[in-house]
Tab-separated table of C-alpha atoms in Angstrom:
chain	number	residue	atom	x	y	z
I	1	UNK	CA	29.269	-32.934	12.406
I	2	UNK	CA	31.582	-35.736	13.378
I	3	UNK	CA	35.280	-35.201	14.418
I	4	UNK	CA	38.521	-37.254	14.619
I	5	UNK	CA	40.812	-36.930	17.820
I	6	UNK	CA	42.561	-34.535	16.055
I	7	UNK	CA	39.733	-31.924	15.592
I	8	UNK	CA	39.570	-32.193	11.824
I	9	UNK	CA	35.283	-32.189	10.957
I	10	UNK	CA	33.949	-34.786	8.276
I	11	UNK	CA	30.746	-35.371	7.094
I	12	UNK	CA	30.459	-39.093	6.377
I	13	UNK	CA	32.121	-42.010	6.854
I	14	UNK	CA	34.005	-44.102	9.312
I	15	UNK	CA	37.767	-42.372	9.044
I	16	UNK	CA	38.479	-38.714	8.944
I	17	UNK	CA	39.807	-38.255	5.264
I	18	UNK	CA	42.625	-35.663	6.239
I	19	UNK	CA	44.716	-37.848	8.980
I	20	UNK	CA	42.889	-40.843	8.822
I	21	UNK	CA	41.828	-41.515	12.522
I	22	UNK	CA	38.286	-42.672	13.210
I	23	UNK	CA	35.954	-40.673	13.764
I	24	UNK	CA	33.288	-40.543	16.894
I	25	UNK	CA	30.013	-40.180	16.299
I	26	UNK	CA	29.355	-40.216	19.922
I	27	UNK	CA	31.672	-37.324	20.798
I	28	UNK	CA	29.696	-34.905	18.162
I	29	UNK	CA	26.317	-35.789	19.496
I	30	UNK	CA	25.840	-32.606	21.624
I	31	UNK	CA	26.064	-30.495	18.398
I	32	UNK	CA	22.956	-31.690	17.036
I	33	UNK	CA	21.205	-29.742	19.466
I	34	UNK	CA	22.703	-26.583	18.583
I	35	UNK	CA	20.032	-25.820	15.556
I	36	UNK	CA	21.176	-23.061	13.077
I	37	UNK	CA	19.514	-19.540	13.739
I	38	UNK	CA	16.761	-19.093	11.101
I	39	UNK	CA	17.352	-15.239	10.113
I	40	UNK	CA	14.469	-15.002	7.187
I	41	UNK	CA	14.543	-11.941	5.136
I	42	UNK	CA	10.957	-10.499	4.892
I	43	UNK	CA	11.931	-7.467	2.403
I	44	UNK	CA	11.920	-4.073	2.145
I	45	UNK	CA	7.997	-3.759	1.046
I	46	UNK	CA	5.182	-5.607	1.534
I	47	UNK	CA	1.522	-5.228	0.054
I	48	UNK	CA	-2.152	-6.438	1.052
I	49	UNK	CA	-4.744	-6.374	-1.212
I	50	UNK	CA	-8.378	-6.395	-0.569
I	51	UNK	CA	-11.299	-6.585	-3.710
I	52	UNK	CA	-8.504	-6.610	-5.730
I	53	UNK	CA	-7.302	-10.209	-7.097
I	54	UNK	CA	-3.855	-10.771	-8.373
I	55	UNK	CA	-2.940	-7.523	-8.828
I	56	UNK	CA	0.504	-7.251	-10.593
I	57	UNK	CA	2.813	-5.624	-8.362
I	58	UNK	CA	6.551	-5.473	-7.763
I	59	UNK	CA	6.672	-6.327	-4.088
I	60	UNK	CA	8.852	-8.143	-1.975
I	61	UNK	CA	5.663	-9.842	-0.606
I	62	UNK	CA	2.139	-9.539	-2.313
I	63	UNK	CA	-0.815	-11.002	-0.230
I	64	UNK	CA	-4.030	-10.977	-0.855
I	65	UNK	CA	-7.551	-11.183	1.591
I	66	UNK	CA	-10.850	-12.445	-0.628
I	67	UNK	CA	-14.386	-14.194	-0.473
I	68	UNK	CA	-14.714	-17.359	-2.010
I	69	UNK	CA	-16.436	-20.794	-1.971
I	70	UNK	CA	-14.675	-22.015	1.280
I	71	UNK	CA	-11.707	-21.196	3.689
I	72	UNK	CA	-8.031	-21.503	2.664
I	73	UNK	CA	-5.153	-20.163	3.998
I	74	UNK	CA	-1.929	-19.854	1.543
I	75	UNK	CA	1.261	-17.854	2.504
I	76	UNK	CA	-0.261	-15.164	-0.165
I	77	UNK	CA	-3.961	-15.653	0.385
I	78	UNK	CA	-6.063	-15.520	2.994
I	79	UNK	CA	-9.580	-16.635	1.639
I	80	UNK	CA	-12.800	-16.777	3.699
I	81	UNK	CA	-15.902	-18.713	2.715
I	82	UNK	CA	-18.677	-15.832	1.655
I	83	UNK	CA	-21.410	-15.775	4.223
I	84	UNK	CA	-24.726	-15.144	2.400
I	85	UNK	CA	-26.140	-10.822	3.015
I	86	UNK	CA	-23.010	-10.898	4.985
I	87	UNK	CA	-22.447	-7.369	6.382
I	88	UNK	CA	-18.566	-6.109	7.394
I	89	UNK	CA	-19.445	-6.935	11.166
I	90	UNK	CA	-20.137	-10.753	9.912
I	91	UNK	CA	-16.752	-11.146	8.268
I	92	UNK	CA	-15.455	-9.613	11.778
I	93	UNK	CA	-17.049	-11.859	14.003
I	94	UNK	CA	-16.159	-15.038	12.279
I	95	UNK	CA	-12.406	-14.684	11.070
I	96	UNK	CA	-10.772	-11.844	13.247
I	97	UNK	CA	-8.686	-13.957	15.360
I	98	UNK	CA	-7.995	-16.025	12.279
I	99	UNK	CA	-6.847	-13.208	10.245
I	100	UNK	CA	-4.492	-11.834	13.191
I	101	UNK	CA	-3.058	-15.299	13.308
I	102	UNK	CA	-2.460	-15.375	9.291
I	103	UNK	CA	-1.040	-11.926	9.048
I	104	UNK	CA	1.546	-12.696	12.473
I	105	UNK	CA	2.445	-15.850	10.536
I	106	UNK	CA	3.281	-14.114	7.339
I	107	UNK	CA	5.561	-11.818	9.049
I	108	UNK	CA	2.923	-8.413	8.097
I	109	UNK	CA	5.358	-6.583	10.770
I	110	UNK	CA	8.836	-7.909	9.434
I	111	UNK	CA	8.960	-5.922	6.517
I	112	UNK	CA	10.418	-2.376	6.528
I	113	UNK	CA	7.481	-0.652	5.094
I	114	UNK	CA	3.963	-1.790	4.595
I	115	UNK	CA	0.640	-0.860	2.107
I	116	UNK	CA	-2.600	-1.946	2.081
I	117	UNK	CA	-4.704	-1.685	-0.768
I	118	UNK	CA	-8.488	-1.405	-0.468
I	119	UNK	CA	-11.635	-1.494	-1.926
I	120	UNK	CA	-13.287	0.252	1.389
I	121	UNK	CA	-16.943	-0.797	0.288
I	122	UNK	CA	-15.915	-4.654	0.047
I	123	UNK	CA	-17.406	-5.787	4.229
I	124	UNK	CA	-13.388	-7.559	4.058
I	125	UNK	CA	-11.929	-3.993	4.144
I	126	UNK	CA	-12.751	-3.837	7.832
I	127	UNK	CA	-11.860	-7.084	8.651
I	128	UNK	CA	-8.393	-6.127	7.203
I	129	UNK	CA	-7.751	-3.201	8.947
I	130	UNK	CA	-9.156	-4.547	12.588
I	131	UNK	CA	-6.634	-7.190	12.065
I	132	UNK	CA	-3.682	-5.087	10.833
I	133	UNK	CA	-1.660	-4.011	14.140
I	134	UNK	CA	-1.140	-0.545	14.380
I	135	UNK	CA	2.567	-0.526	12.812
I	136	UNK	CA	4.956	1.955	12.071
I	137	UNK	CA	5.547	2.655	8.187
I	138	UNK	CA	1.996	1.579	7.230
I	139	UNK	CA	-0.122	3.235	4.680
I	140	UNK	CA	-3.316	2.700	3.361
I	141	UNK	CA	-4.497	2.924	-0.353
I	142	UNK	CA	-8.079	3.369	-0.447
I	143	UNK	CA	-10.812	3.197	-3.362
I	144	UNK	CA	-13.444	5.036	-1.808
I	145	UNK	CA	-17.352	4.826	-1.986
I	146	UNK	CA	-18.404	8.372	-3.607
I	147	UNK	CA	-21.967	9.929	-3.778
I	148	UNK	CA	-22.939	7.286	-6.786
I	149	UNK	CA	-22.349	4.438	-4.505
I	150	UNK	CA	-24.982	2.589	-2.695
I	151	UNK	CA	-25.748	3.381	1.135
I	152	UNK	CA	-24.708	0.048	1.984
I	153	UNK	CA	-21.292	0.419	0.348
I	154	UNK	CA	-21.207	3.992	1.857
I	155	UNK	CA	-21.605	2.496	5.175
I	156	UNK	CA	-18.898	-0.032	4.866
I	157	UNK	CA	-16.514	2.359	3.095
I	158	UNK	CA	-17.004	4.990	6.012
I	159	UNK	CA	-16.225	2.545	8.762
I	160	UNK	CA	-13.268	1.135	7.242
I	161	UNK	CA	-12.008	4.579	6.615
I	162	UNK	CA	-12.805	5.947	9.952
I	163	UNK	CA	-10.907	2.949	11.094
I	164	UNK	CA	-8.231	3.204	9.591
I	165	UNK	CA	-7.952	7.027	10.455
I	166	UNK	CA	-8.674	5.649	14.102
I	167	UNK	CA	-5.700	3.589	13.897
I	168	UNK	CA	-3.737	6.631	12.540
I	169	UNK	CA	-2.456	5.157	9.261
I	170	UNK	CA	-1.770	7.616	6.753
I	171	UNK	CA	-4.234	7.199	3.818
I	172	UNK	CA	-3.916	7.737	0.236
I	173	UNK	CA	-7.997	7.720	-1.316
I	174	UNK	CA	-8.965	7.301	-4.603
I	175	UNK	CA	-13.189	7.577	-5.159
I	176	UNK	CA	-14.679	4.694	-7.021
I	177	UNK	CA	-15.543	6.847	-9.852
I	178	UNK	CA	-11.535	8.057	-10.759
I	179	UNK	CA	-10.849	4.632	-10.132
I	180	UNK	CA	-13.064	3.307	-13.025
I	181	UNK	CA	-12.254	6.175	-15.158
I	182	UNK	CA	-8.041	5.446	-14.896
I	183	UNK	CA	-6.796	5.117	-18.338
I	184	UNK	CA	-2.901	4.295	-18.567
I	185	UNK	CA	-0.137	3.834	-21.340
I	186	UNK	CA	1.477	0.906	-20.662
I	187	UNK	CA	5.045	0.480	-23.181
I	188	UNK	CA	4.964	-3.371	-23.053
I	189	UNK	CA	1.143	-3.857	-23.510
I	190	UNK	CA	-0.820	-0.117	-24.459
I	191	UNK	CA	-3.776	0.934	-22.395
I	192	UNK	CA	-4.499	-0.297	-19.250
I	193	UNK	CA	-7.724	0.246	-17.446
I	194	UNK	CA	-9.308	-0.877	-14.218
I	195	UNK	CA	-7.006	-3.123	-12.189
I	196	UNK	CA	-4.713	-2.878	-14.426
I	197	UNK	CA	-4.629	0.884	-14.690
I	198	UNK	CA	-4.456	0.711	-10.432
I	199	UNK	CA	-1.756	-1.763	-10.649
I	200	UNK	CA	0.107	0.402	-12.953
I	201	UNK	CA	-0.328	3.677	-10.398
I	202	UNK	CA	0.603	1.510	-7.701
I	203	UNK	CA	3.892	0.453	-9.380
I	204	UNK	CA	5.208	3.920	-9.959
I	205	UNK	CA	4.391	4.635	-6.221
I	206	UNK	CA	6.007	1.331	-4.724
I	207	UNK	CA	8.752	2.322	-7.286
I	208	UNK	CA	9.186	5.455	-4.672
I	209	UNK	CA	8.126	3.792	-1.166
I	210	UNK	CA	11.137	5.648	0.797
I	211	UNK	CA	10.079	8.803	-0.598
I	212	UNK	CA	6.324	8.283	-0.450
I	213	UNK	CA	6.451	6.683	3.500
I	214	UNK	CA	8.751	9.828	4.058
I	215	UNK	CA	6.087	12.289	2.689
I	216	UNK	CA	3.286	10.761	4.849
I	217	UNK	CA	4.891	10.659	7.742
I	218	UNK	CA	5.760	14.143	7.664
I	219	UNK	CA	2.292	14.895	7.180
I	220	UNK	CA	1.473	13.250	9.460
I	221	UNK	CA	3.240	15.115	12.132
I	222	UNK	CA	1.648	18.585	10.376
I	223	UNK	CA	-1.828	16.807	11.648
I	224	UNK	CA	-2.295	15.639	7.683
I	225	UNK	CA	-3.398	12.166	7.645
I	226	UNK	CA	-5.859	12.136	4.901
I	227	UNK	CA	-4.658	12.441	1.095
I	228	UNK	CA	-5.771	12.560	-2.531
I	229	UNK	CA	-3.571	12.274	-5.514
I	230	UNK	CA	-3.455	13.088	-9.010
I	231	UNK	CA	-1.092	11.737	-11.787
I	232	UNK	CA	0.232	11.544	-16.009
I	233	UNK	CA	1.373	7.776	-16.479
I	234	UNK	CA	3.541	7.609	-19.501
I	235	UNK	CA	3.723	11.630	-20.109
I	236	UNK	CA	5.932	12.949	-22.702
I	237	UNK	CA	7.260	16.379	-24.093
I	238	UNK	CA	5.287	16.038	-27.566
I	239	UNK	CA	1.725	15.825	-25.515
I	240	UNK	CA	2.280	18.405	-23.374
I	241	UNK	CA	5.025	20.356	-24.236
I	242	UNK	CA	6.958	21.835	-20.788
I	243	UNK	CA	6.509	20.383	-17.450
I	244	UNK	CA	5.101	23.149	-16.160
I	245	UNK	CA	2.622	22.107	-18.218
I	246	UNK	CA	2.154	18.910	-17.282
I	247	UNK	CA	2.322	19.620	-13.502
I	248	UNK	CA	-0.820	22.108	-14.738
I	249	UNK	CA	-2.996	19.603	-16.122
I	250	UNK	CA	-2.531	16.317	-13.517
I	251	UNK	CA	-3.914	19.163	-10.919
I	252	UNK	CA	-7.351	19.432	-12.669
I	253	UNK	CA	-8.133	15.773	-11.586
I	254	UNK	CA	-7.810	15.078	-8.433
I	255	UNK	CA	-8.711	11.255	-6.891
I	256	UNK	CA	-11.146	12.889	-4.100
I	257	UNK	CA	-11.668	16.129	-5.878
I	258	UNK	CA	-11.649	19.466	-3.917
I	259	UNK	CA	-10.276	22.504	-4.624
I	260	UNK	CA	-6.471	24.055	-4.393
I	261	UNK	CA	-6.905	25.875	-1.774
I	262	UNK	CA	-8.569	23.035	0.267
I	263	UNK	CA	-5.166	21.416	0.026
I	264	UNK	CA	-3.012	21.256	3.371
I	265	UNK	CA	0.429	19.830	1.488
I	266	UNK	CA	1.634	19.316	-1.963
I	267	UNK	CA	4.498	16.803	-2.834
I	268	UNK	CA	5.048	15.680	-6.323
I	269	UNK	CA	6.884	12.458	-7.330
I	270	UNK	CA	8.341	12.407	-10.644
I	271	UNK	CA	10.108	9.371	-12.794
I	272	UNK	CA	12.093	10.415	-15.490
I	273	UNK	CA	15.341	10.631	-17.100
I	274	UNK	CA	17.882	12.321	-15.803
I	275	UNK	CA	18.641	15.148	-17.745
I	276	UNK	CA	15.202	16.554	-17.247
I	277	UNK	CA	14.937	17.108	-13.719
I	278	UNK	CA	16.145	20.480	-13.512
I	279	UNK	CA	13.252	21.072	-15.305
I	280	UNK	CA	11.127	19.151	-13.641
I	281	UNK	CA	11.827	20.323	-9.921
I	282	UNK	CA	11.661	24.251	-11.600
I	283	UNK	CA	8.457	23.531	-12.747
I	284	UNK	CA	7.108	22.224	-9.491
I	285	UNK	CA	8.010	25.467	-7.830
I	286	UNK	CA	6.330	27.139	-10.727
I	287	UNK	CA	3.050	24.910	-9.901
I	288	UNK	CA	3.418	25.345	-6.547
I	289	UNK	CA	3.320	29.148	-6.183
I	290	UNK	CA	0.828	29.457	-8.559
I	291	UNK	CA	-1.943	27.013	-7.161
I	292	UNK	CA	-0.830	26.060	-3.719
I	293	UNK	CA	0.928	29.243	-2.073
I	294	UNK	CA	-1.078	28.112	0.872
I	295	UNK	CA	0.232	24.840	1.750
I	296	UNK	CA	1.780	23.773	4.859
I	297	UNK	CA	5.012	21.934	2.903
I	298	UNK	CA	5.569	21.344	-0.783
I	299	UNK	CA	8.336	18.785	-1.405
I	300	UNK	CA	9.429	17.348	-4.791
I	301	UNK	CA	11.101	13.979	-5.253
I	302	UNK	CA	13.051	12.525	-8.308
I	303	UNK	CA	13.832	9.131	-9.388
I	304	UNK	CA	15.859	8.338	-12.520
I	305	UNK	CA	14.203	5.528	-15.741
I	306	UNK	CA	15.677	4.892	-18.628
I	307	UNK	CA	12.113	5.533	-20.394
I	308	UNK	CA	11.910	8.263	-22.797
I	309	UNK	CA	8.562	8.442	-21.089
I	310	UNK	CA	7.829	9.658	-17.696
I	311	UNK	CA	5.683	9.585	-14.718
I	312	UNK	CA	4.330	12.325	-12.293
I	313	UNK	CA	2.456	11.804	-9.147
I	314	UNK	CA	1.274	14.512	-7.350
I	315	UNK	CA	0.134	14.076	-3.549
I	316	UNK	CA	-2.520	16.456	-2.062
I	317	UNK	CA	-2.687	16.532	1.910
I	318	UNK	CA	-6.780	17.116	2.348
I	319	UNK	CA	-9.112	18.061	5.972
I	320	UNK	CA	-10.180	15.033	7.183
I	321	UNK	CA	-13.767	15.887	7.233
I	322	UNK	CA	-13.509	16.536	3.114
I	323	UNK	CA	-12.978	12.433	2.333
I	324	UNK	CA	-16.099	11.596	4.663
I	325	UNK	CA	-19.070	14.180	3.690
I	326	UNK	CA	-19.676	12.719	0.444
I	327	UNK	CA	-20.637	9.423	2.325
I	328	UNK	CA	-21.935	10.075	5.239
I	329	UNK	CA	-25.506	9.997	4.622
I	330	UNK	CA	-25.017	6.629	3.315
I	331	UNK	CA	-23.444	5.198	6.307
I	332	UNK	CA	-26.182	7.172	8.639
I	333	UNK	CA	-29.105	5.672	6.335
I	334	UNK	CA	-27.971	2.262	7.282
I	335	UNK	CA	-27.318	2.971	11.215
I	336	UNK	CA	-30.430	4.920	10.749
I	337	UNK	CA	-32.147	0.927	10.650
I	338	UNK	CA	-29.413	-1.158	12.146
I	339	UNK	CA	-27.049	0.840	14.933
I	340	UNK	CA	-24.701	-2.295	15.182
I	341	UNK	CA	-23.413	-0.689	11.875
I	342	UNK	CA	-22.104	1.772	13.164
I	343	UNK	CA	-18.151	2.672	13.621
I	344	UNK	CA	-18.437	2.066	16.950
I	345	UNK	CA	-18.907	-1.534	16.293
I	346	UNK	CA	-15.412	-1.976	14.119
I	347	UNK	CA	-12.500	-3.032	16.103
């Protein structure tokens, strides 16, 4: 910015418009090297999504990893051109580095805490998680191959979990079958199903991602690193009456299935109005010492809406060895015929 002799800064223009001296151009060249420090604010949460287009999240940064037609690279998209009986190693080969270049560029390590959302049997799932660095604050939501699955999808659903355990991310798994079956009130638009039923479950956990990185991580240093869930979207008092009620029912339904006393932790989070969570955190010790005396740690979180409705998700701590059994003859059928398949070959 050009000065006159007597300090004063202009913008334009051939006399300064406060004394009226001339200015110099010359004199005010060396600032023009002096650049401005670019500080960019990559938000508190950030969310990749794999085998799961557009989903419709509230997220300071959304990104999403798919197949299509041809390659294109977006600051939300990272799309790769689908390679014909592709398997996950395929994908791997091809675009690794690429993918580590697209996530560094979109600043996947800026933001203060991090989920990635999975279909495990889609071969991109492993890409994904071979190119995610091993950061702190990371969880993974995963949509699991179950026993209805095909062995090839059982195969690529076991590597990316095993991965992902591997890489000691906290996981949060959902089978394919409780997936499909999610059925959710929505106020502004009634039932939601599929996607939108996961995008709905997602948005009540992202509405909590302090509480729900805080859980895991605590877990995590119990030696829990693998988790199921079970949860009433849009619950009210006239369905089912007393929490302690509701905190009853949610439990028969769990997203992996198992049984209470397979369950290492317990942690509910609950989203409700205020003057109901005196009942609400009664009624979780209530639940607690009735079905989970057992457990390592049992927290209970709160968060305040204005909805007359309310939300309750409850997060199981499982074995690791429970989440895997259902698929692993699957992923040893396909070894079984082609050993390059195997874990050992995911990065």
């Amino acid at each position: 910015m050009p000065r006159c002799p007597n300090g004063h800064a202009q913008r334009l223009g051939l006399k300064c418009l406060v004394c009226g001296e001339a200015l110099s151009f010359r004199d005010s060249m060396d600032e023009l090297g002096d650049l401005p420090k670019v500080e960019p604010n990559y938000g508190k949460v950030a969310v990749i999504a794999v085998g799961y287009p557009r989903l419709s999240l509230k997220a300071d940064y959304v990104g999403e990893i798919s197949a299509s037609l041809a390659d294109l690279n977006t600051p939300n998209a990272f799309e790769v051109a689908s390679i014909r009986g592709g398997s996950w190693l395929d994908y791997s080969k091809k675009y690794l580095e690429q993918l580590r270049t697209w996530m560094r560029l979109v600043g996947i390590g800026k933001s203060t805490d991090r989920l990635l959302v999975l279909d495990t049997s889609d071969p991109l799932s492993v890409l994904a998680l071979s190119a995610l660095p091993k950061l702190e604050h990371t969880a993974v939501i995963a949509v699991v191959a179950d026993a209805d699955s095909t062995p090839v999808e059982q195969n690529t659903s076991y590597v990316a979990l095993s991965l992902a355990l591997r890489k000691g991310f906290p996981i949060i798994a959902l089978t394919e079958t409780f997936e499909g079956d999610m059925l959710y009130f929505t106020e502004d638009r009634g039932f939601a199903v599929e996607a939108d039923a996961l995008s709905r479950l997602l948005g009540s956990l992202l509405g909590a991602a302090d509480d729900l990185m805080d859980l895991l991580e605590r877990d995590m240093k119990l030696g829990v690193q693998m988790h199921s869930l079970s949860a009433i979207v849009a619950g009210s008092k006239s369905v089912y009456g007393i929490a302690t009620n509701a905190f009853m029912a949610q439990s028969y339904d769990l997203s992996m299935g198992g049984k209470p006393e397979e369950c290492q932790t317990v942690h509910s989070l609950v989203f409700a109005r205020e003057e109901s969570e005196a009942e609400f955190e009664k009624s979780f010790g209530v639940f607690r010492n009735r079905k989970f005396k057992g457990a390592l740690n049992a927290e209970f979180r709160f968060h305040e809406t204005a909805s007359p409705l309310y939300d309750l998700v409850t997060i199981y701590g499982m074995r690791t060895e429970a989440s895997l059994q259902d698929i692993a003859p699957g992923y040893q059928a396909i070894v079984g015929s082609m050993p390059e398949l195997s874990v050992e070959g995911a990065s």
